[in-house]
């Protein structure tokens, strides 16, 4: 049996998405910048995709800029806010994805901005009083960058609350929504966020394509110079079939979002209940009350050895992650768990992230629980 529980790292592409992409892989090859009919055909596909995404998010098409994924979109927003919007101060959190954290740190190291870290509690929740304090004390133009849902532990912010705090203090607000795009509905006519991000491969679309939402109130100059694609925002021939696939994937996600959510949330609950029953010492990381329904992050008993357990699960055909897949192999442990509970995380057992999608089943949950318990209780992975 093969069980894929690493959907926060990437999701399998939906068959309907591949179908929508095929004509642009097989037949329609024109460069979208060409004015002849081959180019007009592909240009029109890109603009249809842009309109479709904008409609789903309730924003206008020019506010959507296609990118190569979440990392590029985060970089464009943060660096653009500094170079073109006068930002001299960034407020972020130590649990952000490295696409944000390393970008903000690099900008601070080069002397472009001052960097402040907002306080978090042990569940990874933002201390909004501290955020207000930081904003009140700031004399420079500030960008707040806080992720909508954490990719490792699933803790979520209240996007509307944070956006209102930012607005009250005249700060710009960027939210890395890579893990929630296609999983939660957004109404950008109501939510006052300046920048938001999508990566198609997190919602059953293709890899290597994403987008940055840029609120019409702000204007960015290109990060990548060259041709005049993406209204001169991002030069380079567009990832045509990727963009077409991404729009289709987002349409599918919105078609039955509540149904998918209920189904995935029940898989997560099933896994949590069964694991807790079998392993009472296990603890759940993150904020269970306000959590991404696709992610379950648990810390195992102190005696368990993560690398051996993951190896055995891999042999069983079960794919999970020990923290963020984006840094897998680096073997440095989770910067997220370290940030929220430095002392406890250092002494506790290893953490495992199970992340689910609409393609998972209750049988897969039962199989994974059976194997984890067997390896742990059977002492195969005891130190
Ligand atoms: C929260 C978050 N932000 C950004 C990224 C980076 O996205 P991409 O891999 O599309 O560049 C990821 C990927 O795991 C993520 O989870």
XYZ file of C-alpha atoms and ligand atoms in Angstrom, residues 8 69-71 74 97 99 147 151 176 178-179 199 201-202 326, ligand 1:
32
model
C 1.824 20.304 2.690
C 5.678 29.786 -7.267
C 5.384 30.862 -3.664
C 9.043 31.715 -3.064
C 7.115 36.268 -1.416
C 8.534 29.841 5.936
C 10.832 32.085 1.665
C 1.698 33.768 7.174
C 3.151 24.934 6.915
C 2.118 34.118 2.810
C 0.680 29.342 0.196
C -0.857 26.748 2.525
C 1.537 28.164 -5.340
C 1.352 22.645 -6.483
C -0.208 23.026 -3.024
C 11.319 22.379 2.027
C 4.116 28.580 3.625
C 4.965 28.402 2.410
N 5.464 29.485 1.784
C 6.206 29.386 0.686
C 6.519 28.161 0.147
C 7.341 28.093 -1.087
O 6.543 27.835 -2.210
P 7.205 27.293 -3.568
O 7.766 25.951 -3.276
O 6.058 27.250 -4.546
O 8.238 28.274 -3.986
C 6.046 26.995 0.770
C 6.416 25.648 0.273
O 6.454 24.687 0.986
C 5.238 27.121 1.931
O 4.741 26.059 2.551
